[in-house]
PDB file of C-alpha atoms in Angstrom:
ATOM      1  CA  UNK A   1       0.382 -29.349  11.878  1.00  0.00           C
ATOM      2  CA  UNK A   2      -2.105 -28.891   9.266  1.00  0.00           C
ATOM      3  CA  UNK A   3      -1.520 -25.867   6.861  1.00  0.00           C
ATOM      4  CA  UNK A   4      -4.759 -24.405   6.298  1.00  0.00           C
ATOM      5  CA  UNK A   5      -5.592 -22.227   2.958  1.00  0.00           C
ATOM      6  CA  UNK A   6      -7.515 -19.348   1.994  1.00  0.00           C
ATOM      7  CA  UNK A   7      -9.554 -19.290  -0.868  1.00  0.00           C
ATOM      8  CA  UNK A   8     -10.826 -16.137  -2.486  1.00  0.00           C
ATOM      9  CA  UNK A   9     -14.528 -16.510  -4.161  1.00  0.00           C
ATOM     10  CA  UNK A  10     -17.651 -14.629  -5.020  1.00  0.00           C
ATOM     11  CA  UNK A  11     -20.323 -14.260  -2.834  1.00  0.00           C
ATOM     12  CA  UNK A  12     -23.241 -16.606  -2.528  1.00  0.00           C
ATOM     13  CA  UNK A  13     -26.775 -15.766  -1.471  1.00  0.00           C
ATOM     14  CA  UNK A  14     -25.530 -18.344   1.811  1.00  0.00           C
ATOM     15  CA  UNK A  15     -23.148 -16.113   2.543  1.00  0.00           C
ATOM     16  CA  UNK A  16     -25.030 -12.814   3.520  1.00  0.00           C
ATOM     17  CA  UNK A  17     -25.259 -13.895   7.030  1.00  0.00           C
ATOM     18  CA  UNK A  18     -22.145 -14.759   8.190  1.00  0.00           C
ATOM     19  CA  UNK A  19     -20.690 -11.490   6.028  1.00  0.00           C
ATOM     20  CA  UNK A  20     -22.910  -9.196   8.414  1.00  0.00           C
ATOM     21  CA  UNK A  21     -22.010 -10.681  11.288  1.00  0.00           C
ATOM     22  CA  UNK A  22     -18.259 -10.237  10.338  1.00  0.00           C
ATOM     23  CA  UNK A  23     -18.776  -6.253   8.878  1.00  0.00           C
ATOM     24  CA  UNK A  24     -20.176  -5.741  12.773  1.00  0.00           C
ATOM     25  CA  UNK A  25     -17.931  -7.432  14.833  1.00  0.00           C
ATOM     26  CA  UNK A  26     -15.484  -6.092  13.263  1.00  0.00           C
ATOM     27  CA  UNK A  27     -16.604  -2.587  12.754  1.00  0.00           C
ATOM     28  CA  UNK A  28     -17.031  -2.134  16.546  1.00  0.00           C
ATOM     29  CA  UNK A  29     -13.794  -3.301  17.273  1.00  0.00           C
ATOM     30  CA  UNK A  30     -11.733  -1.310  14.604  1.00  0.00           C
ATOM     31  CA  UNK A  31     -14.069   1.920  15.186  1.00  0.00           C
ATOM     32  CA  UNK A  32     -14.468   2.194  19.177  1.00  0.00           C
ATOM     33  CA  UNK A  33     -14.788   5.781  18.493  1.00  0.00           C
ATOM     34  CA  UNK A  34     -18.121   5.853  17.214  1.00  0.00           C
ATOM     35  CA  UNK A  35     -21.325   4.713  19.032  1.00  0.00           C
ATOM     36  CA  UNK A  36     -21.845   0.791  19.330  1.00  0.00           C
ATOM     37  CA  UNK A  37     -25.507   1.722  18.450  1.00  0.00           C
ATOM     38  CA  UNK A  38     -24.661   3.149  15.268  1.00  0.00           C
ATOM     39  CA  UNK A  39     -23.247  -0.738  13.669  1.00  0.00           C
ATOM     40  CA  UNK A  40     -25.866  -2.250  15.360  1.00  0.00           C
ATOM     41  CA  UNK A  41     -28.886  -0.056  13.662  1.00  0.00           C
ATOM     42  CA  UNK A  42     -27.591  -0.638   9.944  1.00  0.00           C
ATOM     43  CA  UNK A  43     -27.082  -4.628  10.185  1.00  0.00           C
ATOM     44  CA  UNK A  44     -30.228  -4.506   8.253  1.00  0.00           C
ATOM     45  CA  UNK A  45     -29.201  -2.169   5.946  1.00  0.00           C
ATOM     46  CA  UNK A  46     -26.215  -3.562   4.925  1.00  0.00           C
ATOM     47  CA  UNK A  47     -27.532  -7.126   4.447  1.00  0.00           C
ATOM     48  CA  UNK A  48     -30.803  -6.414   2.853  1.00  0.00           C
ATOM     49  CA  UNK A  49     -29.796  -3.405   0.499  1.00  0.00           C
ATOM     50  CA  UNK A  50     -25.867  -2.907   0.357  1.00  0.00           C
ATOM     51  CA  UNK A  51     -25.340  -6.457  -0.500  1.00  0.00           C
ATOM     52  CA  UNK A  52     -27.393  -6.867  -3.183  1.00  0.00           C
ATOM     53  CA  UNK A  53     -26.242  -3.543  -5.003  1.00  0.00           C
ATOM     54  CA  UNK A  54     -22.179  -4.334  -4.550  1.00  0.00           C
ATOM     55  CA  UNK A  55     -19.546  -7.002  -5.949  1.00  0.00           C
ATOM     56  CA  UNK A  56     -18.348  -8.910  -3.424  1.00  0.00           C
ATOM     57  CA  UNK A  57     -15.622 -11.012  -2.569  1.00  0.00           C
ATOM     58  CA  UNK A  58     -14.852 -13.610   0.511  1.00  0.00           C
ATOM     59  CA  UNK A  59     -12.228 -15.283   1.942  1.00  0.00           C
ATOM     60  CA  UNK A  60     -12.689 -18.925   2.497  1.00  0.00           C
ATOM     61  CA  UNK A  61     -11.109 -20.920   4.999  1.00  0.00           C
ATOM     62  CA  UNK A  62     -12.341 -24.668   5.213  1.00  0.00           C
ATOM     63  CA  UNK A  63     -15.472 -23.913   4.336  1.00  0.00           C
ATOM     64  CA  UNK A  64     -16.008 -20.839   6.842  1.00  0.00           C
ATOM     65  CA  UNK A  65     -16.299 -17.149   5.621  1.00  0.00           C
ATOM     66  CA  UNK A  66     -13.489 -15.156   7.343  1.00  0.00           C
ATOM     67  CA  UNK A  67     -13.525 -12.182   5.661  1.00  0.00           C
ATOM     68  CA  UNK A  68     -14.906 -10.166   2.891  1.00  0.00           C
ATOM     69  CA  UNK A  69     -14.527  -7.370   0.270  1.00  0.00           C
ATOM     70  CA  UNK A  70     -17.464  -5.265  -1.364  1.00  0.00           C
ATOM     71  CA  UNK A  71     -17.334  -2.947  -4.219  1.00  0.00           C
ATOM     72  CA  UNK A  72     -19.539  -0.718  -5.789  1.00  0.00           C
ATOM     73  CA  UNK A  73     -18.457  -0.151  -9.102  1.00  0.00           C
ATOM     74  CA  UNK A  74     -14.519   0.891  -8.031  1.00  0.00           C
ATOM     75  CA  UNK A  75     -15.232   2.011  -4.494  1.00  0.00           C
ATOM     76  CA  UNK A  76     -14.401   0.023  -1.759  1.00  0.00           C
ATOM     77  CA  UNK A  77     -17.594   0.150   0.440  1.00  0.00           C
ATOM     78  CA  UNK A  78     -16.416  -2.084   2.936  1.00  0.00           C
ATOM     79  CA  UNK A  79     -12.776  -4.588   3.760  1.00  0.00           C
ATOM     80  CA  UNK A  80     -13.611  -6.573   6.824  1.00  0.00           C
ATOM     81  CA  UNK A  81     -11.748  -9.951   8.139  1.00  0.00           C
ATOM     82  CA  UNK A  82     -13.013 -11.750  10.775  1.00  0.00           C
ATOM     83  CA  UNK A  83     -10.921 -10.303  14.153  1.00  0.00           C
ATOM     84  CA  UNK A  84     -10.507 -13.921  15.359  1.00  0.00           C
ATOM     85  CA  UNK A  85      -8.889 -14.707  11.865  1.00  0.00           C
ATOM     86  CA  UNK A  86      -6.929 -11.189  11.280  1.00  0.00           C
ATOM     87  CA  UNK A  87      -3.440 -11.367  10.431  1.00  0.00           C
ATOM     88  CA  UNK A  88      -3.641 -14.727   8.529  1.00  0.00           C
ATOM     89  CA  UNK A  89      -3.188 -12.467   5.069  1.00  0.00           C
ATOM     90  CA  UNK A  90      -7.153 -12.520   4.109  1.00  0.00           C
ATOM     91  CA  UNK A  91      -7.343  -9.007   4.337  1.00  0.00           C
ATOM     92  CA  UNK A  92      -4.180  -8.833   1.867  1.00  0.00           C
ATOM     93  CA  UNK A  93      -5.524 -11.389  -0.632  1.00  0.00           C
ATOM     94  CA  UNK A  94      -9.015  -9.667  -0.654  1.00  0.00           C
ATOM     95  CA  UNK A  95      -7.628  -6.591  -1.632  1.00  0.00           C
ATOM     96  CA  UNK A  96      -4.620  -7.871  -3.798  1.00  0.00           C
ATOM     97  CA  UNK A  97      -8.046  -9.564  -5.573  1.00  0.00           C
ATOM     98  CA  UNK A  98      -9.847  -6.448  -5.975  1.00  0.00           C
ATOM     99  CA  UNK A  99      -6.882  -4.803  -7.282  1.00  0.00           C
ATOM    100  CA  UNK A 100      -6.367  -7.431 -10.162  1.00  0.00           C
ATOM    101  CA  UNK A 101     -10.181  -7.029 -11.092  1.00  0.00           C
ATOM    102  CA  UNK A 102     -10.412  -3.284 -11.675  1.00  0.00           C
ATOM    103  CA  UNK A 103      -7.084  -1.494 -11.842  1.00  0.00           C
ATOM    104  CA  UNK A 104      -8.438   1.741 -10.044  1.00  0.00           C
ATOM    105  CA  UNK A 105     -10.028   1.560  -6.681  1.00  0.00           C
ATOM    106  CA  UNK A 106     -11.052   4.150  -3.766  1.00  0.00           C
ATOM    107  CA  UNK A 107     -11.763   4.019  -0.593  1.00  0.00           C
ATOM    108  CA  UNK A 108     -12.565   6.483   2.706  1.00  0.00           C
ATOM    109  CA  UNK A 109     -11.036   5.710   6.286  1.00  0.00           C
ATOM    110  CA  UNK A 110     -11.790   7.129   9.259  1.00  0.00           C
ATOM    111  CA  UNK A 111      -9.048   9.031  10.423  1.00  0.00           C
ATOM    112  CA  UNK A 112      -8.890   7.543  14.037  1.00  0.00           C
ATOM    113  CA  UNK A 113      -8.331   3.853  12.438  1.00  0.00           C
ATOM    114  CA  UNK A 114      -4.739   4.069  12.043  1.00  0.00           C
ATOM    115  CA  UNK A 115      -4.904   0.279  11.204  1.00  0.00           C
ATOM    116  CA  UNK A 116      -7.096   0.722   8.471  1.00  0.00           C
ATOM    117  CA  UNK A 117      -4.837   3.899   6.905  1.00  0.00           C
ATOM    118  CA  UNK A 118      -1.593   1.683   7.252  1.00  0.00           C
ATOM    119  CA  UNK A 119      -2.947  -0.992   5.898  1.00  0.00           C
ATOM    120  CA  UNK A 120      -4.483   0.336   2.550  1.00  0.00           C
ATOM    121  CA  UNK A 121      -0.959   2.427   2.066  1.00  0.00           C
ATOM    122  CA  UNK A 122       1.083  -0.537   2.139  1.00  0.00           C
ATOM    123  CA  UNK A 123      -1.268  -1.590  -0.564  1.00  0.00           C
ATOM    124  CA  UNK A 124      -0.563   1.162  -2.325  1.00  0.00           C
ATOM    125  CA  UNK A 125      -3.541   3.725  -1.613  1.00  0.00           C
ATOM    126  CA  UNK A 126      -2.754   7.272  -1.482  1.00  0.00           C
ATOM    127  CA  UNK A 127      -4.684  10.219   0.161  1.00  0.00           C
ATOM    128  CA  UNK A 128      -6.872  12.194  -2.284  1.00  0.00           C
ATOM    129  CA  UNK A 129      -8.339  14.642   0.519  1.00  0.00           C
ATOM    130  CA  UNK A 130     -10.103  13.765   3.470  1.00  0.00           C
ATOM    131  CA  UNK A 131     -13.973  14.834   4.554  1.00  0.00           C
ATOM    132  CA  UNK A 132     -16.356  15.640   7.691  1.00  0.00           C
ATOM    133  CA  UNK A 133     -18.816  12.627   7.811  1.00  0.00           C
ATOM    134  CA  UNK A 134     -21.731  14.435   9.262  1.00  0.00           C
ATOM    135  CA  UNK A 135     -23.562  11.148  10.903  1.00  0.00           C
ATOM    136  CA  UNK A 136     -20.617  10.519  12.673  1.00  0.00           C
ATOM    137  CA  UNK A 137     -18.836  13.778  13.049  1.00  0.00           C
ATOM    138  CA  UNK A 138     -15.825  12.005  12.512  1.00  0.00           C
ATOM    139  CA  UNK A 139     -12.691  12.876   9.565  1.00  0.00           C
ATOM    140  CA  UNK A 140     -12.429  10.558   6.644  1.00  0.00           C
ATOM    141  CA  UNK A 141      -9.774   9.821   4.679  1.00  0.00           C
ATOM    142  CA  UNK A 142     -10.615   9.258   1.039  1.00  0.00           C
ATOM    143  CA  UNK A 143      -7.819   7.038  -0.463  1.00  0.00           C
ATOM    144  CA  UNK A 144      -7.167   6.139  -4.018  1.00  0.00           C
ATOM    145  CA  UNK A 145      -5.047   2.949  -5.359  1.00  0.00           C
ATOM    146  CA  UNK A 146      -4.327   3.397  -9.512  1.00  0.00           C
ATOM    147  CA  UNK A 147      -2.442   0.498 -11.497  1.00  0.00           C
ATOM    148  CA  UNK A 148       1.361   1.289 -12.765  1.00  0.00           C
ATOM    149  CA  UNK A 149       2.023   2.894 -16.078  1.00  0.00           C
ATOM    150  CA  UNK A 150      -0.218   3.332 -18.734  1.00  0.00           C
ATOM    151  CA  UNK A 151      -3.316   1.666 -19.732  1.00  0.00           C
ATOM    152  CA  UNK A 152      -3.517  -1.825 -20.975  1.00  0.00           C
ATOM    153  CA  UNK A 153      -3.966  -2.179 -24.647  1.00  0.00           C
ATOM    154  CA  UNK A 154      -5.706  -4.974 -26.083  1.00  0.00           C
ATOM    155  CA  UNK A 155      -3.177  -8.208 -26.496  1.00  0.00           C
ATOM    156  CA  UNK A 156      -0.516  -6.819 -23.722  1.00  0.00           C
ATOM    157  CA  UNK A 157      -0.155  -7.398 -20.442  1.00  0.00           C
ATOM    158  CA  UNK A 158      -0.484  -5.681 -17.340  1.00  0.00           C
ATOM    159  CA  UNK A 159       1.841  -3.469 -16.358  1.00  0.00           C
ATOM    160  CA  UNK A 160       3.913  -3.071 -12.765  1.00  0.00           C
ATOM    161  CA  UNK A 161       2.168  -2.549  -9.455  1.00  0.00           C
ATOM    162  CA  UNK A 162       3.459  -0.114  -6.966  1.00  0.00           C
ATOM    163  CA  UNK A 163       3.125  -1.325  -3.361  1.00  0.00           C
ATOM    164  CA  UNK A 164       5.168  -0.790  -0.006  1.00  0.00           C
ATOM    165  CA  UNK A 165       8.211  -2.141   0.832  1.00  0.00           C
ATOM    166  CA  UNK A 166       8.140  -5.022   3.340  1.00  0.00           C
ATOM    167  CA  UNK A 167      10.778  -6.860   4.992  1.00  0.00           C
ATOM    168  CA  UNK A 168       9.704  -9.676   3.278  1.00  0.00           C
ATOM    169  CA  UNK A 169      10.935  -8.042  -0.122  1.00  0.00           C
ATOM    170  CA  UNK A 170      14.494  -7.972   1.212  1.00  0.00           C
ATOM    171  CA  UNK A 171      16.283 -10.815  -0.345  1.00  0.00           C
ATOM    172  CA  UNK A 172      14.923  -9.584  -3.772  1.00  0.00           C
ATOM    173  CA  UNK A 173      15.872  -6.143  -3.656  1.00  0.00           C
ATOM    174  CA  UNK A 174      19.296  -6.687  -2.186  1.00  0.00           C
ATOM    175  CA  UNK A 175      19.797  -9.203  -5.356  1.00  0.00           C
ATOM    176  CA  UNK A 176      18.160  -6.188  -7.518  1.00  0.00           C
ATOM    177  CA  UNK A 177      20.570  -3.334  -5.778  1.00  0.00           C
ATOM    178  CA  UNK A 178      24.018  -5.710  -5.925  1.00  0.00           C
ATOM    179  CA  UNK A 179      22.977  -5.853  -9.656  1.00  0.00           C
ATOM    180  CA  UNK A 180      22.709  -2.030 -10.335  1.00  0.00           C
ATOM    181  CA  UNK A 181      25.364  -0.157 -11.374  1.00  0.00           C
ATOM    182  CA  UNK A 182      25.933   3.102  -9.580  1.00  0.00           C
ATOM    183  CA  UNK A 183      24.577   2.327  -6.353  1.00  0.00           C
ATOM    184  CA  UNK A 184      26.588   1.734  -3.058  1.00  0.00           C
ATOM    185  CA  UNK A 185      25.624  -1.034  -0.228  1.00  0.00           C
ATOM    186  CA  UNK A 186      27.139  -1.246   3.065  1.00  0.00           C
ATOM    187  CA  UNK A 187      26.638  -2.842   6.806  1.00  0.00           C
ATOM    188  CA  UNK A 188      23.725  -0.071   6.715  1.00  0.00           C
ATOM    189  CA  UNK A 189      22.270  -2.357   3.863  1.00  0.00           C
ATOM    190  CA  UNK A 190      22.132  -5.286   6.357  1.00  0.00           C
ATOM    191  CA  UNK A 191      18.573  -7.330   6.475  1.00  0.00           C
ATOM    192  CA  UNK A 192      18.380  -6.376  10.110  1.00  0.00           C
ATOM    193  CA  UNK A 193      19.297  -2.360   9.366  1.00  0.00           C
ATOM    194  CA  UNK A 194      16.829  -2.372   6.470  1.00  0.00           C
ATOM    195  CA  UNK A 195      13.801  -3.695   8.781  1.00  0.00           C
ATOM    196  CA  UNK A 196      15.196  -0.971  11.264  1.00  0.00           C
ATOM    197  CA  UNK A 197      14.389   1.368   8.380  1.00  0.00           C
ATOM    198  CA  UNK A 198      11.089   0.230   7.386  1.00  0.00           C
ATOM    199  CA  UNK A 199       9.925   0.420  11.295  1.00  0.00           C
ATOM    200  CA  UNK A 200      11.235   4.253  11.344  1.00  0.00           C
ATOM    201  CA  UNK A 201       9.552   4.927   8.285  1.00  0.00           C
ATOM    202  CA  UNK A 202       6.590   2.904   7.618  1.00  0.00           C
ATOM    203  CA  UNK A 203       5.123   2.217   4.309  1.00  0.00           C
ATOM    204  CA  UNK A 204       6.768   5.294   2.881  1.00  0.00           C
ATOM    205  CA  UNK A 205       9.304   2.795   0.845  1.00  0.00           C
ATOM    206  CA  UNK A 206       8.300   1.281  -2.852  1.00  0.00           C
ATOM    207  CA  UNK A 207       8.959  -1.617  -5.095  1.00  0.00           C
ATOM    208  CA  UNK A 208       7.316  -2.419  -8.625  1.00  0.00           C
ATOM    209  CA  UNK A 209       6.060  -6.016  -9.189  1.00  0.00           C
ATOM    210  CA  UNK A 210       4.618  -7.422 -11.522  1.00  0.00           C
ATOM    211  CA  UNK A 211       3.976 -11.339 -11.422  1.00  0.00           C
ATOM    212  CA  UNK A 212       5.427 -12.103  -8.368  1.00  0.00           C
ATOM    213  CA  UNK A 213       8.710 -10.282  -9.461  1.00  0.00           C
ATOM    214  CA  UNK A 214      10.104  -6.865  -8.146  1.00  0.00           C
ATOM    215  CA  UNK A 215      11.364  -5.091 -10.894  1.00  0.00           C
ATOM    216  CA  UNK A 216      11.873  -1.649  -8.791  1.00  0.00           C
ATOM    217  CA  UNK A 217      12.595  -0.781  -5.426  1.00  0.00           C
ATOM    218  CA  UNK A 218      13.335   2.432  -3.349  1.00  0.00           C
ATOM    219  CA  UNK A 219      13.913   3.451  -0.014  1.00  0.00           C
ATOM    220  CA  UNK A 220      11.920   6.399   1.351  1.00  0.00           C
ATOM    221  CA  UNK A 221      12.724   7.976   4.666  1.00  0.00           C
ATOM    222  CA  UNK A 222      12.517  11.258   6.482  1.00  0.00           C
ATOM    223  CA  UNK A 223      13.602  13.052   9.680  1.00  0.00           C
ATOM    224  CA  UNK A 224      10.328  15.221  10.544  1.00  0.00           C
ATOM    225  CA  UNK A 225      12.173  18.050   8.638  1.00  0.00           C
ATOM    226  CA  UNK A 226      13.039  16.474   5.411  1.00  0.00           C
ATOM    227  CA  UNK A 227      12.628  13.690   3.076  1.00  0.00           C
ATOM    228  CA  UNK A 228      15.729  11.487   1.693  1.00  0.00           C
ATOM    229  CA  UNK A 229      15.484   8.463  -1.396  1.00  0.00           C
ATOM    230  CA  UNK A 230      18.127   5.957  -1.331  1.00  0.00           C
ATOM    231  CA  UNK A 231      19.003   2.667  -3.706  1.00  0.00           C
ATOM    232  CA  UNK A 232      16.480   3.501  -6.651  1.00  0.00           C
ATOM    233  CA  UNK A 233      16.872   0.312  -8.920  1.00  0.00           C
ATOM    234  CA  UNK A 234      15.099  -0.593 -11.646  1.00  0.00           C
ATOM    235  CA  UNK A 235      15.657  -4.138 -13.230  1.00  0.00           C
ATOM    236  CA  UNK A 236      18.055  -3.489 -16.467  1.00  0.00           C
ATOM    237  CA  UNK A 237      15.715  -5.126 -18.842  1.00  0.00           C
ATOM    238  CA  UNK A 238      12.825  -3.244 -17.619  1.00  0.00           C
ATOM    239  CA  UNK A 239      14.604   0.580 -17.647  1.00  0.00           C
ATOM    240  CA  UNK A 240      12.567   2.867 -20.186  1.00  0.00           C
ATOM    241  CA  UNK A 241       8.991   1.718 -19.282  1.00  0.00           C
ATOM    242  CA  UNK A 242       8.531   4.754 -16.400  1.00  0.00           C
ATOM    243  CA  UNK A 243       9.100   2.251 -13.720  1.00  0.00           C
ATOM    244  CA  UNK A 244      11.355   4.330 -11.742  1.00  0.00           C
ATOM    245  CA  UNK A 245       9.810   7.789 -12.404  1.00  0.00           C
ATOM    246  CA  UNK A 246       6.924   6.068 -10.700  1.00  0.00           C
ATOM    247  CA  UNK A 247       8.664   4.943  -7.945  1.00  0.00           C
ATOM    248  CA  UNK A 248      10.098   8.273  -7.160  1.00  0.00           C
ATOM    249  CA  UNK A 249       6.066   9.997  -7.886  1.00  0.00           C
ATOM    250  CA  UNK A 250       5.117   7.788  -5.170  1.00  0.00           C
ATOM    251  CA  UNK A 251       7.573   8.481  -2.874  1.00  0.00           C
ATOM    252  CA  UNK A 252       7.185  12.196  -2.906  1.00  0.00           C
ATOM    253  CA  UNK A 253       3.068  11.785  -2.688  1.00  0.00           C
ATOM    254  CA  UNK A 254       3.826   9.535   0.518  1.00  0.00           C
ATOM    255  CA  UNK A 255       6.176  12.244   2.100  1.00  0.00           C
ATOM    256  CA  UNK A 256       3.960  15.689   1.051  1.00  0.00           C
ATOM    257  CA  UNK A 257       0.926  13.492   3.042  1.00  0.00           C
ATOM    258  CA  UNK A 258       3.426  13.203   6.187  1.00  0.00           C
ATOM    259  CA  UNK A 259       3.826  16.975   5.781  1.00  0.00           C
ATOM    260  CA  UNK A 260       7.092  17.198   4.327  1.00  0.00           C
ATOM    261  CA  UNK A 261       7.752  19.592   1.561  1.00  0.00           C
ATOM    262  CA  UNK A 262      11.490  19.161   0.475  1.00  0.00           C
ATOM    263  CA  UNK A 263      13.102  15.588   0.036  1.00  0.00           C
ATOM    264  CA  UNK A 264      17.110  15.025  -0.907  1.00  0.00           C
ATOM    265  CA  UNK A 265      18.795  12.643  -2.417  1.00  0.00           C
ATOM    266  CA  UNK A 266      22.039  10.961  -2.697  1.00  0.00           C
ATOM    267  CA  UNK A 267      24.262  10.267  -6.316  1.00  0.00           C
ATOM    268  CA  UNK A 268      27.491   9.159  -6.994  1.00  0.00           C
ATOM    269  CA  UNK A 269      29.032  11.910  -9.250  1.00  0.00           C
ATOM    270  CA  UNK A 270      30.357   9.229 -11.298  1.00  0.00           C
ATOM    271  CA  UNK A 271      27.119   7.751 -11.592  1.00  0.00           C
ATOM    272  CA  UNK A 272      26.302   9.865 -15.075  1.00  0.00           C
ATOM    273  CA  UNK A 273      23.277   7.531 -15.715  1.00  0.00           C
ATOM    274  CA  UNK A 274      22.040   8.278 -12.545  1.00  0.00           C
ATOM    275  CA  UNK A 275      22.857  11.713 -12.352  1.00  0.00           C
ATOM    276  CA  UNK A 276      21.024  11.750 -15.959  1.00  0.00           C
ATOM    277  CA  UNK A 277      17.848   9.986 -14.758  1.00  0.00           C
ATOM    278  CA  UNK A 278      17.385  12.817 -12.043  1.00  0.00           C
ATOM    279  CA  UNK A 279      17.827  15.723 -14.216  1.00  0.00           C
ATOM    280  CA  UNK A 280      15.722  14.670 -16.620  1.00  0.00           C
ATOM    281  CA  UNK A 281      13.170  14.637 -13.800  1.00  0.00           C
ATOM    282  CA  UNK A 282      13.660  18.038 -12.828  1.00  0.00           C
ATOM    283  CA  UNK A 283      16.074  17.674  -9.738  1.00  0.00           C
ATOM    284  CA  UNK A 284      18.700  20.221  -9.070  1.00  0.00           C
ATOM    285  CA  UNK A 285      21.905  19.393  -8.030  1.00  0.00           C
ATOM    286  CA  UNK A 286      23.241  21.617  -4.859  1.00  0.00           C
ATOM    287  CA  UNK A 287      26.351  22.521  -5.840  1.00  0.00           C
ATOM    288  CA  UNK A 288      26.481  25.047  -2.173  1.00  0.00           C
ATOM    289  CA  UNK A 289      26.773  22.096  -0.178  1.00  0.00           C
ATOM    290  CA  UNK A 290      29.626  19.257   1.086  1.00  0.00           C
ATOM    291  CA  UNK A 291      28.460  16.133   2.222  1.00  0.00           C
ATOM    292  CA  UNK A 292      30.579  15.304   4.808  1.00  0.00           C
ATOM    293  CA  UNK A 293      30.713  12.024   7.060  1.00  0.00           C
ATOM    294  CA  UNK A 294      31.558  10.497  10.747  1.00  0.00           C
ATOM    295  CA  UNK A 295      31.639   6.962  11.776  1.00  0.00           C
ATOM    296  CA  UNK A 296      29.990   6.835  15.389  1.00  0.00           C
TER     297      UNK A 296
END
């Protein structure tokens, strides 16, 4: 069977059709909530005014537009993949695009698309605060995405990207944790155990990448009540750069918006890098407690 490939290019005057047609079939699919009329009475808004004004982006499969990204300035004002075509990875190479060309981005999502929200946090978008959209009367969401570490300098490269944890990641980061000194696997380390993981807890786990490589990774769970960080790893020759503080930053942002205000952790006491690394970033250790265990 024929392998067919996406192709990510800048919009053409040729395009604006088959881009509006997309932005409203798939509008009233993902937003059932709100008024069919509503899509249907800014088609010629969107093609004959927001077009013009944003940057945008398509996805290209032989020769047919399947989806499309458009930006003004570092807003996202609209992500939108053909439903037919969804799940193919356009929506992921649209925004993976976008990301590459700016650094910072922002976007709003209705509340009620839970799609949408997972989506754009497994890309890395956090919530900033969310809004009443009068027309609608419906919550948004207002997200934010920011690039790794510190700003580029002229001559240097970019620097890490924070994004969720897939599945997909696993062979990587169980290569990256059997390399790291100080942390523990077991059969609860298993591929199967760690998707089991990711389903409980989705999106809430990190890895830094940069290149195609994951030079970080951490595991980011909680039980309604309280958060927990397992297997932080950072990639020896890449220790010292803020990798991992990020990774940790972005794990407690991701449990404070599920509404959890307290997250634990787990260190060897022999560990003394370890136990160093989480001092230094303000973590107290509990000496009141005794962690005790029971197989099942």
């Amino acid at each position: 069977m024929k392998k067919c490939t996406i192709k990510i290019r800048k919009f053409e005057p040729k395009d604006r059709d088959s881009i509006v047609e997309i932005w409203y079939k798939a509008s009233i699919i993902a937003h059932d909530f709100i008024p069919k009329e509503i899509w249907e009475a800014e088609k010629t808004t969107i093609r004959d005014q927001y077009l013009p004004l944003a940057e945008t982006w398509v996805a290209e499969e032989e020769g047919k537009v399947i989806g499309f990204i458009s930006l003004l300035d570092q807003y996202i004002g609209g992500l939108f993949v053909e439903p037919s075509q969804q799940g193919k990875g356009a929506g992921t190479q649209l925004i993976q695009r976008a990301q590459e060309e700016k650094g910072h981005l922002t976007v709003g999502v209705y509340s009620k698309n839970s799609a949408a929200r997972g989506f754009y946090r497994k890309h890395g978008f956090r919530k900033t605060n969310e809004e009443l959209q009068t027309e609608t009367g419906e919550i948004v969401i207002n997200k934010a995405w920011k690039q790794a570490g510190d700003s580029v300098k002229s001559g240097e490269s970019k620097p890490a990207a924070i994004r969720a944890l897939v599945i997909e990641d696993y062979d990587a980061v169980i290569e990256l944790w059997q390399s790291t000194e100080g942390i523990g696997l077991s059969e609860a380390d298993s591929r199967e155990n760690i998707r089991r993981f990711l389903a409980r807890n989705p999106y809430l786990s990190s890895v830094a990448e940069k290149d195609g490589e994951i030079l970080g990774a951490v595991l980011c769970g909680h039980d309604s009540r309280r958060g927990y960080l397992h297997h932080l790893a950072v990639r020896s020759d890449r220790r010292l750069q803020g990798i991992g503080k990020r990774l940790v930053d972005i794990s407690l942002e991701n449990l404070k918006a599920e509404g959890i205000d307290k997250c634990h952790i787990f260190v060897f006491r022999e560990n003394e890098k370890g136990v160093a690394f989480w001092a230094q970033n303000e973590w107290k250790a509990r000496l009141d407690l005794t962690i005790m265990s029971k197989r099942t």
